[in-house]
PDB file of C-alpha atoms in Angstrom:
ATOM      1  CA  THR A   1      33.991  -4.596 -25.528  1.00  0.00           C
ATOM      2  CA  THR A   2      30.304  -5.311 -25.894  1.00  0.00           C
ATOM      3  CA  PRO A   3      28.157  -3.470 -28.412  1.00  0.00           C
ATOM      4  CA  VAL A   4      25.100  -1.649 -27.085  1.00  0.00           C
ATOM      5  CA  ALA A   5      22.264  -3.701 -28.513  1.00  0.00           C
ATOM      6  CA  GLY A   6      19.159  -5.709 -27.684  1.00  0.00           C
ATOM      7  CA  ILE A   7      17.793  -5.638 -24.151  1.00  0.00           C
ATOM      8  CA  ARG A   8      20.787  -3.662 -22.808  1.00  0.00           C
ATOM      9  CA  LYS A   9      20.195  -0.902 -25.397  1.00  0.00           C
ATOM     10  CA  VAL A  10      16.550  -0.627 -24.325  1.00  0.00           C
ATOM     11  CA  ILE A  11      17.554  -0.524 -20.638  1.00  0.00           C
ATOM     12  CA  ILE A  12      20.141   2.198 -21.265  1.00  0.00           C
ATOM     13  CA  GLU A  13      17.627   4.339 -23.173  1.00  0.00           C
ATOM     14  CA  ARG A  14      14.641   3.874 -20.818  1.00  0.00           C
ATOM     15  CA  MET A  15      16.530   4.142 -17.533  1.00  0.00           C
ATOM     16  CA  GLY A  16      18.422   7.199 -18.793  1.00  0.00           C
ATOM     17  CA  ILE A  17      15.193   8.957 -19.747  1.00  0.00           C
ATOM     18  CA  SER A  18      13.536   8.035 -16.446  1.00  0.00           C
ATOM     19  CA  TRP A  19      16.492   9.256 -14.354  1.00  0.00           C
ATOM     20  CA  ASP A  20      16.711  12.530 -16.294  1.00  0.00           C
ATOM     21  CA  GLN A  21      13.009  13.347 -16.432  1.00  0.00           C
ATOM     22  CA  VAL A  22      11.425  11.990 -13.238  1.00  0.00           C
ATOM     23  CA  PRO A  23      11.678  13.923  -9.959  1.00  0.00           C
ATOM     24  CA  ARG A  24      11.483  10.993  -7.558  1.00  0.00           C
ATOM     25  CA  ILE A  25       9.958  10.730  -4.124  1.00  0.00           C
ATOM     26  CA  THR A  26      11.142   7.693  -2.130  1.00  0.00           C
ATOM     27  CA  LEU A  27       9.226   6.266   0.829  1.00  0.00           C
ATOM     28  CA  GLN A  28      10.222   3.132   2.764  1.00  0.00           C
ATOM     29  CA  ALA A  29       8.705   1.221   5.643  1.00  0.00           C
ATOM     30  CA  GLU A  30       9.492  -1.943   7.573  1.00  0.00           C
ATOM     31  CA  VAL A  31       6.586  -4.362   7.179  1.00  0.00           C
ATOM     32  CA  ASP A  32       5.759  -7.338   9.395  1.00  0.00           C
ATOM     33  CA  LEU A  33       5.338 -10.433   7.202  1.00  0.00           C
ATOM     34  CA  THR A  34       4.904 -12.956  10.018  1.00  0.00           C
ATOM     35  CA  ASN A  35       1.152 -13.459   9.610  1.00  0.00           C
ATOM     36  CA  LEU A  36       1.397 -13.468   5.819  1.00  0.00           C
ATOM     37  CA  LEU A  37       4.037 -16.200   5.961  1.00  0.00           C
ATOM     38  CA  ALA A  38       1.879 -18.175   8.384  1.00  0.00           C
ATOM     39  CA  VAL A  39      -1.078 -18.016   5.990  1.00  0.00           C
ATOM     40  CA  ARG A  40       1.130 -19.132   3.116  1.00  0.00           C
ATOM     41  CA  GLU A  41       2.538 -22.016   5.159  1.00  0.00           C
ATOM     42  CA  ALA A  42      -0.933 -23.162   6.212  1.00  0.00           C
ATOM     43  CA  SER A  43      -2.333 -22.906   2.679  1.00  0.00           C
ATOM     44  CA  LYS A  44       0.505 -24.009   0.409  1.00  0.00           C
ATOM     45  CA  ALA A  45      -0.349 -27.721   0.516  1.00  0.00           C
ATOM     46  CA  ALA A  46      -3.950 -26.986  -0.479  1.00  0.00           C
ATOM     47  CA  TRP A  47      -2.852 -24.561  -3.198  1.00  0.00           C
ATOM     48  CA  GLU A  48      -0.555 -27.197  -4.675  1.00  0.00           C
ATOM     49  CA  SER A  49      -2.992 -30.139  -4.412  1.00  0.00           C
ATOM     50  CA  ASP A  50      -6.242 -28.325  -5.268  1.00  0.00           C
ATOM     51  CA  LEU A  51      -5.050 -25.573  -7.596  1.00  0.00           C
ATOM     52  CA  GLY A  52      -1.806 -27.042  -8.921  1.00  0.00           C
ATOM     53  CA  VAL A  53       0.310 -23.978  -8.165  1.00  0.00           C
ATOM     54  CA  LYS A  54       3.125 -23.022  -5.828  1.00  0.00           C
ATOM     55  CA  VAL A  55       2.419 -19.591  -4.345  1.00  0.00           C
ATOM     56  CA  SER A  56       5.464 -17.446  -3.578  1.00  0.00           C
ATOM     57  CA  ILE A  57       5.764 -14.376  -1.398  1.00  0.00           C
ATOM     58  CA  ASN A  58       6.119 -12.377  -4.614  1.00  0.00           C
ATOM     59  CA  ASN A  59       2.783 -13.762  -5.816  1.00  0.00           C
ATOM     60  CA  LEU A  60       1.112 -12.697  -2.577  1.00  0.00           C
ATOM     61  CA  LEU A  61       2.668  -9.247  -2.775  1.00  0.00           C
ATOM     62  CA  THR A  62       1.429  -8.903  -6.355  1.00  0.00           C
ATOM     63  CA  PHE A  63      -2.071  -9.987  -5.290  1.00  0.00           C
ATOM     64  CA  TYR A  64      -2.265  -7.504  -2.418  1.00  0.00           C
ATOM     65  CA  THR A  65      -0.460  -4.680  -4.238  1.00  0.00           C
ATOM     66  CA  ALA A  66      -3.022  -4.808  -7.056  1.00  0.00           C
ATOM     67  CA  ARG A  67      -5.838  -4.533  -4.541  1.00  0.00           C
ATOM     68  CA  ALA A  68      -4.094  -1.705  -2.711  1.00  0.00           C
ATOM     69  CA  ILE A  69      -3.833   0.201  -6.000  1.00  0.00           C
ATOM     70  CA  ARG A  70      -7.555  -0.334  -6.574  1.00  0.00           C
ATOM     71  CA  ARG A  71      -8.147   1.380  -3.211  1.00  0.00           C
ATOM     72  CA  CYS A  72      -5.657   4.161  -4.053  1.00  0.00           C
ATOM     73  CA  PRO A  73      -5.903   4.786  -7.814  1.00  0.00           C
ATOM     74  CA  LEU A  74      -3.873   7.996  -7.500  1.00  0.00           C
ATOM     75  CA  VAL A  75      -0.688   5.934  -8.064  1.00  0.00           C
ATOM     76  CA  ASN A  76      -2.126   4.307 -11.204  1.00  0.00           C
ATOM     77  CA  VAL A  77      -1.651   7.308 -13.502  1.00  0.00           C
ATOM     78  CA  GLN A  78       0.504   8.195 -16.499  1.00  0.00           C
ATOM     79  CA  LEU A  79       1.609  11.488 -18.013  1.00  0.00           C
ATOM     80  CA  ALA A  80       1.247  12.036 -21.749  1.00  0.00           C
ATOM     81  CA  GLY A  81       1.969  15.544 -22.963  1.00  0.00           C
ATOM     82  CA  ASN A  82      -0.301  17.918 -21.053  1.00  0.00           C
ATOM     83  CA  GLU A  83      -2.704  15.223 -19.904  1.00  0.00           C
ATOM     84  CA  ILE A  84      -2.721  12.889 -16.932  1.00  0.00           C
ATOM     85  CA  TYR A  85      -4.279   9.543 -17.734  1.00  0.00           C
ATOM     86  CA  GLU A  86      -6.057   7.729 -14.923  1.00  0.00           C
ATOM     87  CA  MET A  87      -5.523   4.124 -15.944  1.00  0.00           C
ATOM     88  CA  GLN A  88      -8.621   1.966 -15.664  1.00  0.00           C
ATOM     89  CA  ASP A  89      -6.725  -1.330 -15.683  1.00  0.00           C
ATOM     90  CA  ILE A  90      -4.245  -2.398 -13.011  1.00  0.00           C
ATOM     91  CA  ASN A  91      -1.450  -4.173 -14.854  1.00  0.00           C
ATOM     92  CA  ILE A  92       1.432  -5.195 -12.591  1.00  0.00           C
ATOM     93  CA  GLY A  93       4.897  -5.562 -14.079  1.00  0.00           C
ATOM     94  CA  ILE A  94       7.195  -8.083 -12.389  1.00  0.00           C
ATOM     95  CA  ALA A  95      10.905  -7.358 -12.793  1.00  0.00           C
ATOM     96  CA  VAL A  96      12.802 -10.509 -13.894  1.00  0.00           C
ATOM     97  CA  ALA A  97      16.606 -10.612 -13.969  1.00  0.00           C
ATOM     98  CA  LEU A  98      18.182 -12.346 -16.969  1.00  0.00           C
ATOM     99  CA  GLU A  99      21.840 -12.743 -17.867  1.00  0.00           C
ATOM    100  CA  VAL A 100      21.383 -10.268 -20.716  1.00  0.00           C
ATOM    101  CA  GLY A 101      19.509  -7.728 -18.604  1.00  0.00           C
ATOM    102  CA  LEU A 102      16.236  -6.889 -16.913  1.00  0.00           C
ATOM    103  CA  VAL A 103      12.788  -7.538 -18.394  1.00  0.00           C
ATOM    104  CA  VAL A 104       9.394  -6.693 -16.900  1.00  0.00           C
ATOM    105  CA  PRO A 105       6.573  -9.031 -17.994  1.00  0.00           C
ATOM    106  CA  VAL A 106       3.105  -7.782 -17.130  1.00  0.00           C
ATOM    107  CA  ILE A 107       0.220  -9.398 -15.216  1.00  0.00           C
ATOM    108  CA  ARG A 108      -2.810  -7.753 -16.781  1.00  0.00           C
ATOM    109  CA  GLY A 109      -5.881  -6.999 -14.703  1.00  0.00           C
ATOM    110  CA  ALA A 110      -4.041  -8.221 -11.600  1.00  0.00           C
ATOM    111  CA  ASP A 111      -6.677  -6.852  -9.238  1.00  0.00           C
ATOM    112  CA  GLN A 112      -9.292  -9.081 -10.901  1.00  0.00           C
ATOM    113  CA  LYS A 113      -7.276 -12.293 -10.668  1.00  0.00           C
ATOM    114  CA  SER A 114      -7.151 -14.910  -7.932  1.00  0.00           C
ATOM    115  CA  ILE A 115      -3.920 -15.847  -6.197  1.00  0.00           C
ATOM    116  CA  ASP A 116      -3.632 -19.104  -8.189  1.00  0.00           C
ATOM    117  CA  GLN A 117      -4.120 -17.227 -11.466  1.00  0.00           C
ATOM    118  CA  ILE A 118      -1.407 -14.738 -10.537  1.00  0.00           C
ATOM    119  CA  ALA A 119       0.968 -17.530  -9.433  1.00  0.00           C
ATOM    120  CA  GLY A 120       0.412 -19.565 -12.600  1.00  0.00           C
ATOM    121  CA  GLU A 121       0.733 -16.607 -14.943  1.00  0.00           C
ATOM    122  CA  THR A 122       3.825 -15.245 -13.194  1.00  0.00           C
ATOM    123  CA  ARG A 123       5.550 -18.607 -13.414  1.00  0.00           C
ATOM    124  CA  SER A 124       4.673 -18.975 -17.099  1.00  0.00           C
ATOM    125  CA  LEU A 125       5.956 -15.485 -17.913  1.00  0.00           C
ATOM    126  CA  ALA A 126       9.167 -15.995 -15.947  1.00  0.00           C
ATOM    127  CA  GLU A 127       9.833 -19.332 -17.678  1.00  0.00           C
ATOM    128  CA  SER A 128       9.284 -17.729 -21.102  1.00  0.00           C
ATOM    129  CA  ALA A 129      11.610 -14.863 -20.163  1.00  0.00           C
ATOM    130  CA  LEU A 130      14.362 -17.229 -19.013  1.00  0.00           C
ATOM    131  CA  ALA A 131      13.946 -19.269 -22.192  1.00  0.00           C
ATOM    132  CA  GLY A 132      14.240 -16.153 -24.308  1.00  0.00           C
ATOM    133  CA  ASN A 133      10.891 -16.522 -26.059  1.00  0.00           C
ATOM    134  CA  LEU A 134       8.785 -13.948 -24.214  1.00  0.00           C
ATOM    135  CA  PRO A 135       6.530 -12.156 -26.730  1.00  0.00           C
ATOM    136  CA  LEU A 136       6.805  -8.373 -26.941  1.00  0.00           C
ATOM    137  CA  ALA A 137       3.127  -8.038 -26.037  1.00  0.00           C
ATOM    138  CA  ALA A 138       3.877  -9.556 -22.615  1.00  0.00           C
ATOM    139  CA  LEU A 139       6.138  -6.586 -21.819  1.00  0.00           C
ATOM    140  CA  GLU A 140       3.669  -3.862 -22.778  1.00  0.00           C
ATOM    141  CA  GLY A 141       0.835  -2.103 -20.977  1.00  0.00           C
ATOM    142  CA  GLY A 142       2.149  -2.100 -17.409  1.00  0.00           C
ATOM    143  CA  THR A 143       0.768   0.522 -15.013  1.00  0.00           C
ATOM    144  CA  PHE A 144       2.829  -0.324 -11.875  1.00  0.00           C
ATOM    145  CA  THR A 145       5.971  -2.399 -11.294  1.00  0.00           C
ATOM    146  CA  ILE A 146       7.265  -4.590  -8.446  1.00  0.00           C
ATOM    147  CA  SER A 147      11.022  -5.169  -8.080  1.00  0.00           C
ATOM    148  CA  ASN A 148      12.097  -7.790  -5.528  1.00  0.00           C
ATOM    149  CA  LEU A 149      15.807  -8.015  -4.686  1.00  0.00           C
ATOM    150  CA  GLY A 150      15.174  -9.904  -1.462  1.00  0.00           C
ATOM    151  CA  PRO A 151      16.441 -13.211  -2.936  1.00  0.00           C
ATOM    152  CA  TYR A 152      19.806 -11.467  -3.500  1.00  0.00           C
ATOM    153  CA  GLY A 153      20.160 -10.487   0.159  1.00  0.00           C
ATOM    154  CA  VAL A 154      19.289  -6.824  -0.373  1.00  0.00           C
ATOM    155  CA  ASP A 155      17.464  -5.277   2.593  1.00  0.00           C
ATOM    156  CA  HIS A 156      16.243  -2.009   1.062  1.00  0.00           C
ATOM    157  CA  PHE A 157      16.876  -0.086  -2.141  1.00  0.00           C
ATOM    158  CA  SER A 158      15.525   2.665  -4.364  1.00  0.00           C
ATOM    159  CA  ALA A 159      14.126   1.361  -7.651  1.00  0.00           C
ATOM    160  CA  VAL A 160      13.952   3.455 -10.841  1.00  0.00           C
ATOM    161  CA  VAL A 161      10.440   4.330 -12.063  1.00  0.00           C
ATOM    162  CA  ASN A 162       9.550   2.359 -15.170  1.00  0.00           C
ATOM    163  CA  LEU A 163       8.167   5.021 -17.500  1.00  0.00           C
ATOM    164  CA  PRO A 164       5.432   5.758 -18.509  1.00  0.00           C
ATOM    165  CA  GLU A 165       4.308   4.353 -15.131  1.00  0.00           C
ATOM    166  CA  SER A 166       4.257   6.696 -12.142  1.00  0.00           C
ATOM    167  CA  ALA A 167       5.473   4.395  -9.345  1.00  0.00           C
ATOM    168  CA  ILE A 168       7.429   1.234  -8.540  1.00  0.00           C
ATOM    169  CA  LEU A 169       7.508  -0.944  -5.412  1.00  0.00           C
ATOM    170  CA  SER A 170      10.830  -2.263  -4.064  1.00  0.00           C
ATOM    171  CA  VAL A 171      10.880  -5.401  -1.923  1.00  0.00           C
ATOM    172  CA  GLY A 172      13.790  -6.297   0.353  1.00  0.00           C
ATOM    173  CA  SER A 173      14.825  -9.497   2.111  1.00  0.00           C
ATOM    174  CA  ALA A 174      12.464 -11.133   4.564  1.00  0.00           C
ATOM    175  CA  ARG A 175      14.489 -11.618   7.741  1.00  0.00           C
ATOM    176  CA  GLU A 176      13.794 -12.474  11.370  1.00  0.00           C
ATOM    177  CA  ARG A 177      14.297  -9.249  13.299  1.00  0.00           C
ATOM    178  CA  ALA A 178      13.747  -8.014  16.853  1.00  0.00           C
ATOM    179  CA  VAL A 179      10.447  -6.128  17.046  1.00  0.00           C
ATOM    180  CA  VAL A 180       8.743  -4.422  19.997  1.00  0.00           C
ATOM    181  CA  ARG A 181       5.141  -5.614  20.424  1.00  0.00           C
ATOM    182  CA  GLY A 182       3.096  -4.880  23.529  1.00  0.00           C
ATOM    183  CA  GLY A 183       6.148  -3.538  25.282  1.00  0.00           C
ATOM    184  CA  LYS A 184       8.191  -6.716  24.716  1.00  0.00           C
ATOM    185  CA  VAL A 185      10.935  -7.508  22.231  1.00  0.00           C
ATOM    186  CA  VAL A 186       9.872 -10.478  20.107  1.00  0.00           C
ATOM    187  CA  PRO A 187      11.208 -12.146  16.936  1.00  0.00           C
ATOM    188  CA  ARG A 188       9.149 -11.313  13.852  1.00  0.00           C
ATOM    189  CA  THR A 189       9.834 -11.754  10.156  1.00  0.00           C
ATOM    190  CA  THR A 190       9.922  -8.375   8.471  1.00  0.00           C
ATOM    191  CA  CYS A 191      11.034  -6.787   5.232  1.00  0.00           C
ATOM    192  CA  PHE A 192      11.450  -3.287   3.904  1.00  0.00           C
ATOM    193  CA  LEU A 193       9.001  -2.175   1.245  1.00  0.00           C
ATOM    194  CA  GLY A 194       9.671   1.037  -0.642  1.00  0.00           C
ATOM    195  CA  ILE A 195       7.833   3.052  -3.230  1.00  0.00           C
ATOM    196  CA  ASN A 196       9.546   5.337  -5.700  1.00  0.00           C
ATOM    197  CA  ALA A 197       7.052   7.646  -7.351  1.00  0.00           C
ATOM    198  CA  ASP A 198       7.065  10.338 -10.012  1.00  0.00           C
ATOM    199  CA  HIS A 199       6.517  13.421  -7.826  1.00  0.00           C
ATOM    200  CA  ARG A 200       5.052  15.334 -10.770  1.00  0.00           C
ATOM    201  CA  LEU A 201       2.024  13.048 -10.560  1.00  0.00           C
ATOM    202  CA  VAL A 202       2.083  11.383  -7.144  1.00  0.00           C
ATOM    203  CA  ASP A 203       2.362  13.380  -3.925  1.00  0.00           C
ATOM    204  CA  GLY A 204       3.783  12.043  -0.673  1.00  0.00           C
ATOM    205  CA  ALA A 205       0.498  11.254   1.092  1.00  0.00           C
ATOM    206  CA  PRO A 206      -1.052   8.999  -1.585  1.00  0.00           C
ATOM    207  CA  ALA A 207       2.368   7.383  -2.171  1.00  0.00           C
TER     208      ALA A 207
END
């Protein structure tokens, strides 16, 4: 037996509350990543030599997700009692899997940061999490979370909303798939992106 303690205790409490309290709306779409991957391939040498960072697909998704939220602030809200808070900052939580459980370090002001800043900060937070010395402050203040299970071979899934946030983005595996473009079947690299949102606060259209 294993006692319920530490990170696992927090996960049990928070996920249980979220599942019990949040009426979820789930939306998923297949997204073409071919051009995004081409940009990354063409730019990665310059990013590494000029900026000293390796930019991952997750970093790019964080960069663009933060800017999408800025354009659609209706998903950047939180419920507290009888008030709905429209969050002024866009703080993106990045789910990181550890042997002891899941942690979600936060990139603060992600919509104001460059891709190299996001890449460097994400790597630093992940390294601290894996080493077990991530400060509590790095886990607080998130307004939106990204969960990427693509590296584990998962195509699409439904993530649990990370309260008090109102929405979470799920990212599946990037795979070469047959896509119809201009009336022809062509190979394109796609993945499934999904959003799970608290339907008390976020309706289907803005989600």
